[in-house]
């Protein structure tokens, strides 16, 4: 199972109006989105001295460093950015997400809580806290923050998906499938990797439902769920032909005894 990587800080950043952006920002952003992180950073450095207080440049620099695994540098940019823009939520979401990517849930929670106190409640700060509690297997705590996130944005796909992941971890596979389907209904809000993970998790939920039905001697329904699982794994594979989880999952399901 793959915990979705929340990307809301980047979504807020990328939505800046063009006239508000510092010079060469779009060039640096395009390079980042192509995965050319060093060149993106080179463009940022070229204009940075004249725009040190630019939240957009700081966020983009941090995103580049985080993508390269240089988390100390990524956090440093966000700490400077929070200093310069204490009432802005974007750097706080980014900083919380960096800690989460480093598997530091307690730091994630602390940054997000301080963000809510300083910048006001925000759906992505709530989801960073929920994701951190998910990592700690504290599902009741995670669900409380998912509830608050959905109160702020009732259609937020990340909140719906994370709720499904909790059901999956708890072995409530029908509820997980229901939440994953709700997330799929909003698939246009997901990036490529998120959609691949969603299809894999949906496949796993159906696979486990099939196991339960076979054990209950409901062979026809069990086989139907296995077919659904293979279908979702194939969807993931079509989007990402290099994905290793999907083909292994298909082989596992096809090897299931159904006699």
C-alpha positions as a printed NumPy array, in Angstrom:
array([[  0.   ,   0.   ,   0.   ],
       [  1.328,   3.43 ,  -0.895],
       [  0.554,   6.52 ,   1.132],
       [ -0.373,   9.284,  -1.261],
       [  2.192,  12.07 ,  -1.53 ],
       [  0.29 ,  15.267,  -0.95 ],
       [  1.247,  17.993,  -3.357],
       [ -0.951,  20.871,  -2.289],
       [  1.921,  23.208,  -1.51 ],
       [  3.06 ,  22.814,  -5.09 ],
       [ -0.499,  23.28 ,  -6.355],
       [ -0.777,  26.591,  -4.488],
       [  2.617,  27.624,  -5.772],
       [  1.983,  26.716,  -9.382],
       [ -1.287,  28.662,  -9.434],
       [  0.372,  32.051,  -8.923],
       [ -0.777,  34.663, -11.437],
       [  1.847,  35.234, -14.135],
       [  2.151,  38.966, -13.489],
       [  2.982,  38.263,  -9.818],
       [  5.837,  35.914, -10.612],
       [  9.483,  36.981, -10.343],
       [ 11.667,  37.066, -13.486],
       [ 12.428,  33.669, -15.077],
       [ 10.109,  31.927, -12.655],
       [  8.213,  30.119, -15.414],
       [ 11.483,  28.937, -16.928],
       [ 12.603,  27.514, -13.568],
       [  9.179,  25.952, -13.008],
       [  9.183,  24.278, -16.422],
       [ 12.611,  22.788, -15.706],
       [ 11.408,  21.528, -12.327],
       [  8.368,  19.882, -13.882],
       [ 10.636,  18.149, -16.421],
       [ 12.748,  16.781, -13.571],
       [ 15.78 ,  18.957, -14.414],
       [ 16.25 ,  20.093, -10.829],
       [ 19.833,  21.329, -11.097],
       [ 19.044,  23.55 , -14.077],
       [ 15.939,  24.852, -12.341],
       [ 18.058,  25.768,  -9.32 ],
       [ 20.617,  27.435, -11.602],
       [ 17.904,  29.706, -13.029],
       [ 16.656,  30.525,  -9.523],
       [ 20.187,  31.391,  -8.352],
       [ 20.593,  33.725, -11.32 ],
       [ 17.711,  35.956, -10.154],
       [ 17.64 ,  35.184,  -6.446],
       [ 19.783,  38.033,  -5.077],
       [ 17.361,  40.628,  -6.438],
       [ 14.304,  38.721,  -5.144],
       [ 15.339,  37.199,  -1.819],
       [ 11.925,  37.848,  -0.284],
       [ 10.063,  36.094,  -3.1  ],
       [  7.92 ,  33.346,  -1.608],
       [  7.511,  31.794,  -5.059],
       [ 11.257,  31.437,  -5.634],
       [ 11.801,  30.049,  -2.137],
       [  9.013,  27.483,  -2.605],
       [ 10.333,  26.405,  -5.98 ],
       [ 13.906,  26.169,  -4.713],
       [ 12.696,  24.074,  -1.788],
       [ 10.72 ,  21.784,  -4.1  ],
       [ 13.826,  21.262,  -6.238],
       [ 16.021,  20.428,  -3.257],
       [ 13.402,  18.067,  -1.821],
       [ 13.109,  16.278,  -5.167],
       [ 16.891,  15.766,  -5.081],
       [ 16.717,  14.426,  -1.531],
       [ 18.589,  17.45 ,  -0.158],
       [ 16.164,  17.977,   2.688],
       [ 18.345,  20.237,   4.847],
       [ 18.5  ,  22.771,   2.011],
       [ 14.792,  22.365,   1.304],
       [ 13.895,  23.035,   4.937],
       [ 16.257,  26.   ,   5.181],
       [ 14.469,  27.756,   2.313],
       [ 11.114,  27.188,   3.992],
       [ 12.338,  28.441,   7.362],
       [ 13.574,  31.657,   5.73 ],
       [ 10.296,  31.878,   3.823],
       [  8.2  ,  31.494,   6.984],
       [ 10.304,  34.22 ,   8.578],
       [  9.594,  36.554,   5.655],
       [  5.935,  35.514,   5.228],
       [  4.694,  34.46 ,   8.69 ],
       [  0.996,  34.621,   7.743],
       [  1.311,  32.577,   4.533],
       [  0.237,  28.946,   4.608],
       [  2.195,  27.669,   1.572],
       [  5.675,  27.467,   3.145],
       [  4.234,  25.811,   6.246],
       [  2.528,  23.138,   4.137],
       [  5.755,  22.618,   2.204],
       [  7.859,  22.355,   5.365],
       [  5.451,  19.879,   6.967],
       [  5.524,  17.813,   3.781],
       [  9.319,  17.773,   3.729],
       [  9.405,  16.377,   7.253],
       [  6.808,  13.76 ,   6.249],
       [  8.889,  12.687,   3.259],
       [ 11.745,  12.123,   5.697],
       [  9.492,   9.845,   7.793],
       [  9.47 ,  12.341,  10.659],
       [  5.776,  12.386,  11.648],
       [  6.178,  14.198,  14.962],
       [  8.011,  17.089,  13.284],
       [  5.315,  17.123,  10.593],
       [  2.588,  17.453,  13.212],
       [  4.429,  20.208,  15.079],
       [  5.045,  22.298,  11.948],
       [  1.436,  21.906,  10.784],
       [ -0.014,  22.755,  14.199],
       [  2.14 ,  25.879,  14.401],
       [  1.021,  26.721,  10.884],
       [ -2.647,  26.559,  11.851],
       [ -1.979,  28.779,  14.877],
       [ -0.064,  31.361,  12.828],
       [ -1.708,  31.292,   9.399],
       [ -5.19 ,  29.943,  10.133],
       [ -6.851,  26.605,   9.466],
       [ -6.125,  25.093,   6.064],
       [ -7.134,  21.808,   4.47 ],
       [ -3.575,  20.824,   3.555],
       [ -2.195,  21.528,   7.011],
       [ -4.948,  19.285,   8.396],
       [ -4.023,  16.601,   5.865],
       [ -0.34 ,  16.794,   6.757],
       [ -1.304,  16.128,  10.386],
       [ -3.643,  13.311,   9.315],
       [ -0.919,  11.769,   7.144],
       [  1.551,  11.912,  10.029],
       [ -0.895,  10.156,  12.352],
       [ -1.482,   7.569,   9.612],
       [  2.26 ,   6.897,   9.578],
       [  2.091,   6.4  ,  13.352],
       [ -0.864,   3.969,  12.998],
       [ -2.959,   6.358,  15.091],
       [ -6.018,   6.094,  12.908],
       [ -8.544,   7.749,  15.224],
       [ -6.317,  10.837,  15.395],
       [ -5.838,  10.753,  11.627],
       [ -9.585,  10.525,  11.043],
       [-10.264,  13.521,  13.28 ],
       [ -8.048,  15.692,  11.09 ],
       [ -9.493,  14.169,   7.908],
       [-12.917,  15.175,   9.241],
       [-11.701,  18.732,   9.774],
       [-10.086,  18.777,   6.329],
       [-13.361,  17.691,   4.716],
       [-15.214,  20.364,   6.701],
       [-12.974,  22.874,   4.925],
       [-13.203,  21.164,   1.509],
       [-15.825,  18.433,   1.274],
       [-14.599,  17.224,  -2.138],
       [-10.876,  17.082,  -1.364],
       [ -9.564,  13.979,  -3.114],
       [ -6.523,  13.632,  -0.846],
       [ -8.707,  13.514,   2.264],
       [-11.062,  10.975,   0.699],
       [ -8.16 ,   8.791,  -0.45 ],
       [ -6.413,   8.918,   2.915],
       [ -9.652,   7.854,   4.592],
       [ -9.716,   4.887,   2.209],
       [ -6.142,   3.99 ,   3.116],
       [ -7.102,   3.871,   6.787],
       [ -9.973,   1.493,   6.001],
       [ -7.544,  -0.621,   3.969],
       [ -5.053,  -0.817,   6.839],
       [ -7.878,  -1.73 ,   9.228],
       [ -9.039,  -4.585,   6.988],
       [-12.347,  -2.909,   6.108],
       [-11.987,  -3.612,   2.404],
       [-15.497,  -2.739,   1.195],
       [-15.317,   0.663,   2.889],
       [-11.834,   1.17 ,   1.446],
       [-13.145,   0.367,  -2.03 ],
       [-16.031,   2.814,  -1.582],
       [-13.672,   5.641,  -0.592],
       [-11.234,   4.81 ,  -3.383],
       [-14.089,   4.948,  -5.896],
       [-15.011,   8.392,  -4.554],
       [-11.395,   9.429,  -5.096],
       [-11.431,   7.983,  -8.633],
       [-14.503,  10.112,  -9.358],
       [-12.188,  13.093,  -8.734],
       [ -9.173,  11.634, -10.551],
       [ -8.589,  14.884, -12.437],
       [ -7.23 ,  16.305,  -9.154],
       [ -4.494,  13.639,  -8.965],
       [ -1.109,  13.543, -10.612],
       [  0.143,  10.497, -12.503],
       [  1.888,   8.795,  -9.579],
       [ -1.054,   9.396,  -7.263],
       [ -3.453,   7.842,  -9.776],
       [ -1.194,   4.792, -10.197],
       [ -1.105,   4.313,  -6.422],
       [ -4.866,   4.72 ,  -6.218],
       [ -5.471,   2.006,  -8.824],
       [ -3.038,  -0.34 ,  -7.048],
       [ -4.736,   0.197,  -3.706],
       [ -8.161,  -0.249,  -5.291],
       [ -6.927,  -3.506,  -6.807],
       [ -5.645,  -4.67 ,  -3.432],
       [ -8.986,  -3.906,  -1.765],
       [-10.8  ,  -6.042,  -4.365],
       [ -8.204,  -8.789,  -4.054],
       [ -8.787,  -8.993,  -0.304],
       [-12.556,  -8.92 ,  -0.781],
       [-12.105, -11.855,  -3.148],
       [-10.117, -13.735,  -0.509],
       [-12.919, -13.262,   2.008],
       [-15.58 , -14.464,  -0.423],
       [-13.577, -17.547,  -1.4  ],
       [-13.096, -18.383,   2.278],
       [-16.866, -18.028,   2.723],
       [-17.374, -20.539,  -0.136],
       [-18.826, -17.868,  -2.434],
       [-16.656, -18.862,  -5.373],
       [-18.479, -16.922,  -8.091],
       [-18.361, -13.601,  -6.255],
       [-14.791, -14.224,  -5.123],
       [-13.625, -14.802,  -8.698],
       [-15.502, -11.657,  -9.774],
       [-13.595,  -9.612,  -7.181],
       [-10.308, -11.143,  -8.349],
       [-11.142, -10.078, -11.902],
       [-11.849,  -6.576, -10.658],
       [ -8.505,  -6.565,  -8.844],
       [ -6.646,  -7.582, -12.011],
       [ -8.499,  -4.892, -13.962],
       [ -7.38 ,  -2.163, -11.543],
       [ -3.806,  -3.444, -11.48 ],
       [ -3.828,  -3.316, -15.291],
       [ -5.085,   0.276, -15.2  ],
       [ -2.067,   1.161, -13.063],
       [  0.242,  -0.663, -15.466],
       [ -1.147,   1.179, -18.488],
       [ -0.372,   4.516, -16.859],
       [  3.056,   3.393, -15.64 ],
       [  4.414,   0.438, -17.672],
       [  7.566,   0.419, -15.508],
       [  5.622,  -0.071, -12.291],
       [  6.805,  -3.194, -10.458],
       [  3.952,  -3.585,  -7.98 ],
       [  1.135,  -4.003, -10.504],
       [  2.506,  -6.998, -12.501],
       [  3.562,  -8.794,  -9.323],
       [  0.077,  -8.221,  -7.925],
       [ -1.523,  -9.613, -11.085],
       [  0.622, -12.759, -10.827],
       [ -0.331, -13.133,  -7.174],
       [ -4.054, -12.931,  -7.928],
       [ -3.81 , -15.288, -10.906],
       [ -2.112, -17.846,  -8.641],
       [ -4.994, -17.799,  -6.14 ],
       [ -6.695, -21.179,  -5.649],
       [-10.323, -20.814,  -6.75 ],
       [-11.401, -24.447,  -7.017]])
